[in-house]
Amino acid sequence: MAEDFTIKLTNDQALVLSDWLHRVIGTERFDAIVGEDTAVWSALHRISGTLDKSLMEIFMPDYTARLDAARTRLLADLGDYFGQERQVQRDAGHDNSGLRG
């Protein structure tokens, strides 16, 4: 039997990831990518379910404001380097943003 594996996220990371998963799971583009390796669904469903059960913010009336604030903090933490690195990847034809519309 496989051993459990633990991933630690900040609350901001968990909130943003939960929202993103909620928006993309079930879309044609996401399903096409995940369909390339169906076994990944096991991990995705576990992560999504754990986030949904653990995040109280998703039930709060100011959810959108909390989500926006979390995104802002995470982007500030990433800084300019990440944006520049992503542009280099896109320019080189290595854009992995296949889930964005």
Coordinates of N, CA and C in Angstrom, one line a residue:
M1 N 0.8 -1.2 0.0 CA 0.0 0.0 0.0 C 0.9 1.2 0.0
A2 N 0.5 2.2 -0.7 CA 1.2 3.5 -0.8 C 1.1 4.3 0.4
E3 N 2.2 5.0 0.8 CA 2.2 5.8 1.9 C 1.5 7.1 1.6
D4 N 0.9 7.8 2.6 CA 0.3 9.1 2.5 C 1.3 10.1 2.2
F5 N 0.9 11.1 1.5 CA 1.8 12.2 1.1 C 1.1 13.5 1.6
T6 N 1.8 14.4 2.2 CA 1.3 15.6 2.7 C 1.8 16.8 1.9
I7 N 0.9 17.7 1.6 CA 1.2 18.9 0.9 C 0.7 20.1 1.8
K8 N 1.5 21.0 2.1 CA 1.1 22.2 2.9 C 0.9 23.4 2.0
L9 N -0.2 24.0 2.2 CA -0.5 25.3 1.5 C -0.8 26.3 2.5
T10 N -0.6 27.6 2.1 CA -1.1 28.7 3.0 C -2.6 28.7 2.8
N11 N -3.3 29.4 3.6 CA -4.7 29.6 3.5 C -5.0 30.3 2.1
D12 N -4.2 31.3 1.8 CA -4.4 32.0 0.5 C -4.2 31.1 -0.6
Q13 N -3.2 30.3 -0.6 CA -3.0 29.3 -1.7 C -4.1 28.3 -1.8
A14 N -4.6 27.8 -0.7 CA -5.7 26.9 -0.7 C -7.0 27.5 -1.2
L15 N -7.3 28.8 -0.8 CA -8.5 29.5 -1.3 C -8.4 29.7 -2.8
V16 N -7.3 30.2 -3.3 CA -7.2 30.4 -4.7 C -7.2 29.1 -5.5
L17 N -6.6 28.1 -5.0 CA -6.6 26.8 -5.7 C -8.0 26.2 -5.7
S18 N -8.7 26.3 -4.6 CA -10.1 25.8 -4.5 C -11.0 26.5 -5.6
D19 N -10.9 27.8 -5.6 CA -11.7 28.5 -6.6 C -11.3 28.1 -8.0
W20 N -10.0 28.0 -8.3 CA -9.6 27.7 -9.6 C -10.1 26.3 -10.0
L21 N -9.9 25.3 -9.1 CA -10.4 24.0 -9.4 C -11.9 24.0 -9.7
H22 N -12.7 24.7 -8.8 CA -14.1 24.8 -9.0 C -14.5 25.3 -10.4
R23 N -13.7 26.3 -10.9 CA -14.0 26.9 -12.2 C -13.6 26.0 -13.3
V24 N -12.5 25.2 -13.2 CA -12.0 24.5 -14.4 C -12.4 23.1 -14.5
I25 N -12.7 22.4 -13.3 CA -13.1 21.0 -13.4 C -14.4 20.9 -14.2
G26 N -14.4 20.1 -15.2 CA -15.7 19.9 -15.9 C -15.7 20.7 -17.2
T27 N -14.7 21.6 -17.4 CA -14.6 22.4 -18.7 C -14.0 21.5 -19.7
E28 N -14.3 21.7 -20.9 CA -13.8 20.9 -22.0 C -12.3 20.9 -22.1
R29 N -11.7 22.1 -21.9 CA -10.2 22.2 -22.0 C -9.6 21.4 -20.9
F30 N -10.1 21.6 -19.7 CA -9.5 20.9 -18.5 C -9.6 19.4 -18.7
D31 N -10.9 18.9 -19.0 CA -11.1 17.5 -19.2 C -10.2 16.9 -20.2
A32 N -10.0 17.6 -21.3 CA -9.1 17.1 -22.4 C -7.7 16.9 -21.9
I33 N -7.2 17.9 -21.1 CA -5.8 17.7 -20.5 C -5.7 16.6 -19.5
V34 N -6.7 16.5 -18.6 CA -6.7 15.5 -17.6 C -7.0 14.1 -18.2
G35 N -7.7 14.1 -19.3 CA -8.1 12.9 -20.0 C -6.8 12.2 -20.6
E36 N -5.7 12.9 -20.7 CA -4.5 12.3 -21.2 C -3.9 11.4 -20.2
D37 N -4.3 11.6 -18.9 CA -3.8 10.7 -17.8 C -4.9 10.6 -16.8
T38 N -5.9 9.7 -17.1 CA -7.1 9.6 -16.2 C -6.8 9.3 -14.8
A39 N -5.7 8.7 -14.5 CA -5.3 8.4 -13.1 C -5.2 9.6 -12.2
V40 N -4.9 10.8 -12.8 CA -4.7 12.0 -12.1 C -6.0 12.5 -11.4
W41 N -7.2 12.0 -11.9 CA -8.5 12.4 -11.3 C -8.5 12.0 -9.9
S42 N -7.9 10.9 -9.5 CA -7.9 10.4 -8.1 C -7.3 11.5 -7.2
A43 N -6.2 12.1 -7.5 CA -5.6 13.1 -6.7 C -6.4 14.4 -6.8
L44 N -6.9 14.8 -8.0 CA -7.6 16.0 -8.1 C -8.9 16.0 -7.3
H45 N -9.6 14.9 -7.3 CA -10.8 14.8 -6.5 C -10.5 14.9 -5.0
R46 N -9.4 14.2 -4.6 CA -9.0 14.3 -3.2 C -8.7 15.7 -2.8
I47 N -7.9 16.4 -3.6 CA -7.5 17.7 -3.3 C -8.7 18.6 -3.2
S48 N -9.5 18.6 -4.2 CA -10.7 19.4 -4.3 C -11.6 19.2 -3.2
G49 N -11.9 17.9 -2.8 CA -12.8 17.6 -1.7 C -12.2 18.1 -0.4
T50 N -10.9 17.9 -0.2 CA -10.3 18.4 1.1 C -10.4 19.9 1.2
L51 N -10.1 20.6 0.1 CA -10.2 22.0 0.2 C -11.7 22.5 0.5
D52 N -12.6 21.9 -0.2 CA -14.0 22.2 0.0 C -14.5 22.0 1.5
K53 N -14.0 20.9 2.1 CA -14.3 20.6 3.5 C -13.5 21.5 4.5
S54 N -12.4 22.0 4.1 CA -11.5 22.7 5.0 C -11.6 24.2 5.0
L55 N -12.1 24.8 4.0 CA -12.1 26.2 3.8 C -13.5 26.8 4.2
M56 N -13.5 27.5 5.3 CA -14.7 28.1 5.8 C -15.1 29.3 4.9
E57 N -14.1 29.9 4.3 CA -14.3 31.2 3.5 C -15.2 31.0 2.4
I58 N -15.3 29.7 1.8 CA -16.2 29.5 0.7 C -17.6 29.7 1.0
F59 N -18.0 29.7 2.3 CA -19.4 29.8 2.7 C -19.7 31.2 3.3
M60 N -18.7 32.1 3.3 CA -18.8 33.4 3.9 C -19.4 34.4 2.9
P61 N -20.2 35.4 3.3 CA -20.8 36.3 2.4 C -19.8 37.2 1.7
D62 N -18.6 37.4 2.3 CA -17.6 38.2 1.7 C -16.5 37.4 1.0
Y63 N -17.0 36.2 0.5 CA -16.0 35.3 -0.2 C -15.3 35.9 -1.3
T64 N -15.9 36.7 -2.2 CA -15.3 37.3 -3.3 C -14.2 38.2 -2.9
A65 N -14.5 39.0 -1.9 CA -13.5 40.0 -1.4 C -12.3 39.2 -0.8
R66 N -12.5 38.2 0.0 CA -11.5 37.4 0.5 C -10.6 36.7 -0.5
L67 N -11.3 36.2 -1.6 CA -10.6 35.6 -2.7 C -9.7 36.6 -3.4
D68 N -10.2 37.8 -3.7 CA -9.5 38.8 -4.3 C -8.3 39.2 -3.5
A69 N -8.4 39.4 -2.2 CA -7.3 39.7 -1.3 C -6.3 38.7 -1.3
A70 N -6.7 37.4 -1.3 CA -5.7 36.3 -1.3 C -4.9 36.3 -2.6
R71 N -5.6 36.5 -3.7 CA -4.9 36.6 -5.0 C -3.9 37.7 -5.1
T72 N -4.3 38.9 -4.5 CA -3.4 40.0 -4.5 C -2.2 39.7 -3.7
R73 N -2.3 39.1 -2.5 CA -1.2 38.8 -1.7 C -0.3 37.7 -2.4
L74 N -0.9 36.7 -3.0 CA -0.1 35.7 -3.7 C 0.7 36.3 -4.9
L75 N 0.1 37.2 -5.6 CA 0.8 37.8 -6.7 C 1.9 38.7 -6.3
A76 N 1.7 39.4 -5.2 CA 2.7 40.2 -4.6 C 3.9 39.4 -4.2
D77 N 3.6 38.2 -3.6 CA 4.7 37.3 -3.1 C 5.5 36.8 -4.3
L78 N 4.8 36.5 -5.5 CA 5.5 36.0 -6.6 C 6.4 37.1 -7.2
G79 N 6.0 38.3 -7.1 CA 6.8 39.4 -7.6 C 6.9 39.4 -9.1
D80 N 7.8 40.3 -9.6 CA 7.9 40.5 -11.1 C 8.6 39.3 -11.7
Y81 N 9.4 38.6 -11.0 CA 10.2 37.5 -11.6 C 9.3 36.5 -12.3
F82 N 8.3 36.1 -11.6 CA 7.4 35.0 -12.1 C 6.7 35.5 -13.4
G83 N 6.2 36.7 -13.4 CA 5.6 37.2 -14.6 C 6.6 37.3 -15.8
Q84 N 7.8 37.7 -15.5 CA 8.8 37.7 -16.6 C 9.2 36.3 -17.0
E85 N 9.3 35.4 -16.1 CA 9.6 34.0 -16.5 C 8.5 33.4 -17.3
R86 N 7.3 33.7 -17.0 CA 6.1 33.2 -17.8 C 6.2 33.8 -19.2
Q87 N 6.5 35.1 -19.3 CA 6.6 35.7 -20.6 C 7.7 35.0 -21.5
V88 N 8.8 34.7 -20.8 CA 9.9 34.0 -21.5 C 9.4 32.6 -22.0
Q89 N 8.7 31.9 -21.2 CA 8.2 30.6 -21.6 C 7.2 30.7 -22.7
R90 N 6.3 31.7 -22.7 CA 5.4 31.9 -23.8 C 6.1 32.3 -25.1
D91 N 7.1 33.2 -25.0 CA 7.8 33.6 -26.2 C 8.6 32.4 -26.8
A92 N 9.0 31.5 -25.9 CA 9.7 30.3 -26.4 C 8.8 29.2 -26.9
G93 N 7.5 29.4 -26.8 CA 6.5 28.4 -27.2 C 6.3 27.3 -26.2
H94 N 6.6 27.6 -24.9 CA 6.4 26.7 -23.8 C 5.3 27.1 -22.9
D95 N 4.3 27.7 -23.4 CA 3.2 28.2 -22.6 C 2.3 27.0 -22.1
N96 N 2.2 26.8 -20.8 CA 1.4 25.7 -20.2 C 0.1 26.2 -19.7
S97 N -0.4 27.3 -20.2 CA -1.6 27.9 -19.8 C -2.8 27.4 -20.6
G98 N -2.8 26.1 -21.0 CA -3.8 25.5 -21.8 C -5.2 25.5 -21.2
L99 N -5.3 25.9 -19.9 CA -6.6 25.9 -19.3 C -7.2 27.3 -19.3
R100 N -6.5 28.3 -19.7 CA -7.1 29.6 -19.8 C -7.8 29.9 -21.1
G101 N -8.8 30.6 -21.0 CA -9.6 30.8 -22.2 C -9.3 32.0 -23.0

